Tab-separated table of C-alpha atoms in Angstrom:
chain	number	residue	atom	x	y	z
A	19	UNK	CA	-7.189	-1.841	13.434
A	20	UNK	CA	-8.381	0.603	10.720
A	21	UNK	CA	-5.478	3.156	9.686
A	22	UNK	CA	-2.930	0.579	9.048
A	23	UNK	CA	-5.145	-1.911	6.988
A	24	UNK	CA	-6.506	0.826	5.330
A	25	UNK	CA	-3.269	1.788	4.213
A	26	UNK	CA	-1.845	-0.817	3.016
A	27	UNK	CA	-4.746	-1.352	0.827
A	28	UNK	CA	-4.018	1.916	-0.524
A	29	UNK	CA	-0.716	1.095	-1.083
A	30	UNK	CA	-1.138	-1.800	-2.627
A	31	UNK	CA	-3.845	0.096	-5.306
A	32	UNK	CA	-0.660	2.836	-5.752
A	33	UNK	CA	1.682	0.099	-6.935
A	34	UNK	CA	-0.755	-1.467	-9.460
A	35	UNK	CA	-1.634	1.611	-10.420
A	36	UNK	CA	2.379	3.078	-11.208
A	37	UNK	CA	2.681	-0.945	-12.728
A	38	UNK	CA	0.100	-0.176	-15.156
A	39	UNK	CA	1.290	2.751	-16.494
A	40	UNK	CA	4.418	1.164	-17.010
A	41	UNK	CA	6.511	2.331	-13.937
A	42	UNK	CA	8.092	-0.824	-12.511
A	43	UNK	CA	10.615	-0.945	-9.942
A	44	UNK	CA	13.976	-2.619	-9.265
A	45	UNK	CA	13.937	-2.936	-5.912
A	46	UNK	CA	11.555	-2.247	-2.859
A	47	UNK	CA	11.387	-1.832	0.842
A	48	UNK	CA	9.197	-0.200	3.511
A	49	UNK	CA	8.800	1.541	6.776
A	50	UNK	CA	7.497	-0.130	9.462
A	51	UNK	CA	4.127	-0.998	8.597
A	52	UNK	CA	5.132	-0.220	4.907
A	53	UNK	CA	7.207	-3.227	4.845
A	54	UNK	CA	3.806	-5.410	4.508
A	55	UNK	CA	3.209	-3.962	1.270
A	56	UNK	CA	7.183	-3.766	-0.241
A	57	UNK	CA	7.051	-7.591	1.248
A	58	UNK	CA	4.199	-8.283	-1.201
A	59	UNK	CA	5.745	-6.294	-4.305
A	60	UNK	CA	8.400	-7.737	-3.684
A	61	UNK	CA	6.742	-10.936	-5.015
A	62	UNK	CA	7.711	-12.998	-1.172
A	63	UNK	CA	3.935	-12.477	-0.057
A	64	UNK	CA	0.967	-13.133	-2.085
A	65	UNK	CA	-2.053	-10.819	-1.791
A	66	UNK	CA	-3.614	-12.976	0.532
A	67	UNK	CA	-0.716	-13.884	2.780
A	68	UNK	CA	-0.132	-9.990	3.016
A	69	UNK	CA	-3.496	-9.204	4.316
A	70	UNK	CA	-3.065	-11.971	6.437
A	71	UNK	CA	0.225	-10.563	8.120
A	72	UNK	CA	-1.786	-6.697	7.682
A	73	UNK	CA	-4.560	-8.181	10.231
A	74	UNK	CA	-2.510	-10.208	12.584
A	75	UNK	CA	0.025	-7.428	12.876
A	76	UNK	CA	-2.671	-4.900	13.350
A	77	UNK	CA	-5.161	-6.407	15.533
A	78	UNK	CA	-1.852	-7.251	17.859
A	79	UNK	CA	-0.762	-3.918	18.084
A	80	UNK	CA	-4.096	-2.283	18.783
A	81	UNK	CA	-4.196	-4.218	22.285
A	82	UNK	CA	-1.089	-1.904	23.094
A	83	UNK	CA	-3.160	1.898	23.025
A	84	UNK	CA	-1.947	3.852	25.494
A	85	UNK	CA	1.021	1.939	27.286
A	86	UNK	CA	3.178	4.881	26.104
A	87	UNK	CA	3.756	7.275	22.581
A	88	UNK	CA	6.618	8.207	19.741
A	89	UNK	CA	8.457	11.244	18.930
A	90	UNK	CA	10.463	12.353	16.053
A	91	UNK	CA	13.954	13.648	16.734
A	92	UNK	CA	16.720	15.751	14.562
A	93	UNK	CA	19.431	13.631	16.184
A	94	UNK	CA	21.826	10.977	15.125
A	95	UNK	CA	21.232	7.256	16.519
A	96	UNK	CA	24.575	8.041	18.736
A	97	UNK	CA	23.582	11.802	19.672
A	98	UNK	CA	20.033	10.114	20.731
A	99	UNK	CA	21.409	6.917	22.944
A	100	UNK	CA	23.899	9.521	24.702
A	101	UNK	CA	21.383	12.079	25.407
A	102	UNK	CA	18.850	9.108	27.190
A	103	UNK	CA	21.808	7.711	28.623
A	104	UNK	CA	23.184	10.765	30.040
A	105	UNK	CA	19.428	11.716	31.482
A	106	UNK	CA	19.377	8.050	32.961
A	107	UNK	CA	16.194	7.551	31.123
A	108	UNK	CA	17.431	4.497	28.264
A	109	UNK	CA	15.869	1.563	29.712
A	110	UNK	CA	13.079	3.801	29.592
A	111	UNK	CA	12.448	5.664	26.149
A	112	UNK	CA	14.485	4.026	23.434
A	113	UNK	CA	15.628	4.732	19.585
A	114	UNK	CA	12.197	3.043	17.910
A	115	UNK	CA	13.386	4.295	14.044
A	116	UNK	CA	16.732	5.166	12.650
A	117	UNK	CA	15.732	7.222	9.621
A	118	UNK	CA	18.345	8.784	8.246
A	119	UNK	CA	22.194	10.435	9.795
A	120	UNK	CA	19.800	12.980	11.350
A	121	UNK	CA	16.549	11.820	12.043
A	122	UNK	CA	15.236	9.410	14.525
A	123	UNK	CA	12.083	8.153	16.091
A	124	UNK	CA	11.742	7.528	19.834
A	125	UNK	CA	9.461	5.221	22.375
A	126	UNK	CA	8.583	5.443	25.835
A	127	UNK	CA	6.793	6.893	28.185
A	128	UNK	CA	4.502	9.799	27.712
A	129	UNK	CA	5.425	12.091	30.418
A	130	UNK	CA	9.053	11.172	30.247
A	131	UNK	CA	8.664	12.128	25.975
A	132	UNK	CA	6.910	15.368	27.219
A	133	UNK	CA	9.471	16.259	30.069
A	134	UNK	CA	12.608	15.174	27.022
A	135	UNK	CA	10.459	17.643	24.909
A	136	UNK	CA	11.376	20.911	26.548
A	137	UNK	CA	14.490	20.403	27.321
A	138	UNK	CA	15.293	19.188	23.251
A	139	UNK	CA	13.417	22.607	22.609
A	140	UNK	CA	15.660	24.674	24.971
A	141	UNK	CA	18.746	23.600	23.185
A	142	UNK	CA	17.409	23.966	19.694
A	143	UNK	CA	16.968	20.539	18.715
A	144	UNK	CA	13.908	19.522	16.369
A	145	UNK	CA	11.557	17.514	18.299
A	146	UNK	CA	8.116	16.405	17.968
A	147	UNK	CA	5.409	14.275	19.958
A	148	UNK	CA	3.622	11.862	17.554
A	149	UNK	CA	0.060	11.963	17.248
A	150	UNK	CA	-0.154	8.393	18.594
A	151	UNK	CA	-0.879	6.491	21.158
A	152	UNK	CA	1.258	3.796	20.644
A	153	UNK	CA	5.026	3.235	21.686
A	154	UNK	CA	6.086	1.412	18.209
A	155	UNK	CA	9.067	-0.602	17.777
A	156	UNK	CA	9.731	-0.966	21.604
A	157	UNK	CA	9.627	-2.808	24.818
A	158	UNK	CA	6.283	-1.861	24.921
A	159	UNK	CA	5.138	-4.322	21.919
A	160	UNK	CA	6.765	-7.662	24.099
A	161	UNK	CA	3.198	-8.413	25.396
A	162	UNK	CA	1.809	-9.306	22.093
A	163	UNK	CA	4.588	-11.251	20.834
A	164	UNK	CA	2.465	-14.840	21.153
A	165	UNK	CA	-0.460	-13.567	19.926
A	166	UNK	CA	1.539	-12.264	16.586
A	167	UNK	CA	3.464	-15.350	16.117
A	168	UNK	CA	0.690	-17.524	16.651
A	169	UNK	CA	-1.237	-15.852	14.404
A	170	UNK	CA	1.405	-16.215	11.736
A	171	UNK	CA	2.843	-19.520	12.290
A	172	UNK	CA	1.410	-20.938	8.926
A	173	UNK	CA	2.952	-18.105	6.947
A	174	UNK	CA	5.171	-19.556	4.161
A	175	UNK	CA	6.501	-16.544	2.032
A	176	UNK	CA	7.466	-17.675	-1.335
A	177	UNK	CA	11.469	-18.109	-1.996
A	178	UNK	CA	11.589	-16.338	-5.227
A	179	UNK	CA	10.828	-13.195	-5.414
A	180	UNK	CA	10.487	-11.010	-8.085
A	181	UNK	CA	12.247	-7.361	-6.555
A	182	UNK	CA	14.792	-7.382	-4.381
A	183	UNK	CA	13.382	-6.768	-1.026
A	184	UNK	CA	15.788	-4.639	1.646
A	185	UNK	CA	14.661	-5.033	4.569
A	186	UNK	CA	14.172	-2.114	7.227
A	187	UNK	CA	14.548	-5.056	10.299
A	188	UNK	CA	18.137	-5.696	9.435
A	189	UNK	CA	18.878	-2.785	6.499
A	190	UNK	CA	20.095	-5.572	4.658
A	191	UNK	CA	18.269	-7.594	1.643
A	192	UNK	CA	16.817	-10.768	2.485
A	193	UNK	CA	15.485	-13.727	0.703
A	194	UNK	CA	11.515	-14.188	0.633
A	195	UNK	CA	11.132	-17.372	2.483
A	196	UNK	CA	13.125	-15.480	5.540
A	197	UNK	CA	9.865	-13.095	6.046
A	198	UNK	CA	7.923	-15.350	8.229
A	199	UNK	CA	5.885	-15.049	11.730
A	200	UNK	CA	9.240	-14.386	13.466
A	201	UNK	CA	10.234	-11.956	10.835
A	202	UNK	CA	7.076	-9.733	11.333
A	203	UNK	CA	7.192	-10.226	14.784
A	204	UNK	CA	10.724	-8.590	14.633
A	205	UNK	CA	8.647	-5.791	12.228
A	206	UNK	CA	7.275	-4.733	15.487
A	207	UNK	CA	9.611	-4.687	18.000
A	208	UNK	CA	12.837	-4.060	16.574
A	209	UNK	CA	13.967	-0.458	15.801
A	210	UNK	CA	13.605	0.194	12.175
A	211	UNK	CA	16.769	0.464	10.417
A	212	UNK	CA	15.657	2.723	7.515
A	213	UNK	CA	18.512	4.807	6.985
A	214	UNK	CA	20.637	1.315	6.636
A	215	UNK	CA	18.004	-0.453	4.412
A	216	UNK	CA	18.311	3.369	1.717
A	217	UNK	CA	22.162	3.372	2.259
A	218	UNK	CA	22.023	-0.445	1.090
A	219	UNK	CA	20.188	0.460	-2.452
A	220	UNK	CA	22.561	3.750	-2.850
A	221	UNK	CA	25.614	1.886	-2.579
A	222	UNK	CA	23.973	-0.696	-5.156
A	223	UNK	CA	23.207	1.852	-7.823
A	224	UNK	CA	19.870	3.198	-6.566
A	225	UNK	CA	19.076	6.694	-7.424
A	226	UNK	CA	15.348	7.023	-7.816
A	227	UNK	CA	12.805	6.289	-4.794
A	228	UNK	CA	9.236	6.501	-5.289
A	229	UNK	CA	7.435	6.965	-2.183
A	230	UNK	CA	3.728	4.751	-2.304
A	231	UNK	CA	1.937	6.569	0.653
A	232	UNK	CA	-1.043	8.714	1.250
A	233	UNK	CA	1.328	11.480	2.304
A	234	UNK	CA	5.007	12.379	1.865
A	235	UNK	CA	6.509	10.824	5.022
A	236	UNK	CA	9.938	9.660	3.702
A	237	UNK	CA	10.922	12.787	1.264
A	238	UNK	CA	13.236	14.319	3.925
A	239	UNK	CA	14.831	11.055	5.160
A	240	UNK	CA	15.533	9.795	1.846
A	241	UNK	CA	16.769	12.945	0.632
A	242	UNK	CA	18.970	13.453	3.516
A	243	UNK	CA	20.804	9.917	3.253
A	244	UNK	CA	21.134	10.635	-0.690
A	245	UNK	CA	23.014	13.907	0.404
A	246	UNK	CA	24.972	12.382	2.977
A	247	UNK	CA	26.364	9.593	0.760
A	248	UNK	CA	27.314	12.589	-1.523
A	249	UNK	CA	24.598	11.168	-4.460
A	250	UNK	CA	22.695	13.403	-6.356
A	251	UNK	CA	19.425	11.485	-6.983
A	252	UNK	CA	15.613	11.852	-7.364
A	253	UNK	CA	13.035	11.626	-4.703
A	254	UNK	CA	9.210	11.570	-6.123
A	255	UNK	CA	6.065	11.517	-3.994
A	256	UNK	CA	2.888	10.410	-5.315
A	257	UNK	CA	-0.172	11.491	-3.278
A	258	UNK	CA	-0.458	14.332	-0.943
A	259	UNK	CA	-2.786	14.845	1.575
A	260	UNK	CA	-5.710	16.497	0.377
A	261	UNK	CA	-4.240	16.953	-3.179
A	262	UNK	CA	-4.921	13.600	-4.130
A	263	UNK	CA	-5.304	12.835	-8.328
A	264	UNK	CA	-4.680	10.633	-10.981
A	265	UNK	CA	-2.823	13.800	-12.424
A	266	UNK	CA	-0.519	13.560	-9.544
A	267	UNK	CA	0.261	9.462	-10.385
A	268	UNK	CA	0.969	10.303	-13.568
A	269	UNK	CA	2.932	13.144	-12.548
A	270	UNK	CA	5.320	10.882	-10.300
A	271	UNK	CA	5.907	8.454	-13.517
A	272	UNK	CA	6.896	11.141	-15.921
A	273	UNK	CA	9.134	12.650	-13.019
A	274	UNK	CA	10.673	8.918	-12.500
A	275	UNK	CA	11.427	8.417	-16.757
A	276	UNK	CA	12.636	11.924	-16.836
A	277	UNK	CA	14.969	11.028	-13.523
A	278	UNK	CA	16.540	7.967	-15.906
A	279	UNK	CA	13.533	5.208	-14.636
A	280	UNK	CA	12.994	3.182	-17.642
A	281	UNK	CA	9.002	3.421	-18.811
A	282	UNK	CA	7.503	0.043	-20.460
């Protein structure tokens, strides 16, 4: 009820801020809960109908605590669903994220994440429980489903938009008016396709990503599916934990113009 509010609040301060020193981007798109805030720079949400999907979304997903928790896995999407199929465990834990060719997020149960854990560690493979206690993007979120499209049946997104908006649902661009209750709905339960949505802007030209966060989250992912489509781009990071500055914003716009971002 507090972190993910509070972030896109912060998120949405980041944007303004990189807008008014000129930085303005072409497209946008988000991860999971960052999808609230790309929906709104996009131009398909206004402020208030953002904060609107921010609490609904929120408030629904706090009622889940402790039916089960995430992990992060250095594994394809195919590696991952053969490895839970193999340990008869897929109706179980499933693929919550698909972040880039390498990297994916996981949901299920806690013991069953712990007991995956050290055997993922015996063969060398990257793997680490989430500090949450949430199972994200999973069967885990279907008990909230009225309650979040309820409390967004009014929501009428605008049809123009003034980004392009890819979205992380489908890793495909949509129009604004599509991002209603259902839409956000899907926002929780539905694996997030990020790896698609980023391989969707490369193949249109997209070079430069800014990431607006309070920490560098996407860096790796993003540079991993520039590498893998064989693109040498630019990935810039704004605020770091602890480090945080206006320096540091203005850092991340002269490393955008000097990366080819045009500067108004």
């Amino acid at each position: 009820e507090v972190a993910q509010p509070l972030l896109f609040g912060f998120q949405v301060a980041l944007t303004r801020m990189l807008q008014s020193f000129g930085l303005n981007a072409g497209a946008t798109l988000g991860h999971s809960v960052g999808e609230v805030a790309a929906a709104w720079a996009s131009g398909a949400l206004t402020l208030e109908q953002a904060v609107h999907v921010i609490y609904e979304r929120s408030f629904a997903q706090a009622q889940t605590l402790g039916l089960g928790k995430m992990a992060a896995v250095g594994l394809s999407a195919q590696q991952m669903q053969q490895k839970l199929k193999a340990l008869k465990i897929a109706d179980k834990v499933v693929l919550a994220g698909i972040n880039s060719p390498n990297s994916v997020t996981i949901s299920g149960d806690e013991q069953l994440l712990k007991d995956l854990e050290q055997q993922m560690l015996e063969e060398n493979i990257f793997f680490r429980v989430l500090d949450l206690d949430y199972a994200f993007h999973s069967p885990y979120m279907d008990p909230i489903a009225k309650r979040v499209l309820k409390g967004l049946d009014n929501l009428k997104p605008a049809k123009a938009k003034h980004l392009r908006f890819i979205s992380t649902v489908t890793g495909k661009e949509l129009s604004g008016e599509s991002l209603n209750a259902e839409y956000w709905w899907h926002n929780i339960r539905e694996p997030v396709e990020f790896s698609a949505a980023v391989n969707t802007l490369i193949a249109d030209g997209f070079y430069v990503f800014v990431e607006i966060g309070s920490h560098p989250v996407l860096l790796r992912y993003l540079e991993q599916c520039l590498q893998n489509a064989e693109k040498s781009g630019k990935v810039i990071t704004t605020i770091k934990r602890q480090e945080e500055s206006v320096a540091a914003i203005y850092a991340a716009v002269y490393q955008a113009y000097l990366s080819g971002a045009v500067i108004n």
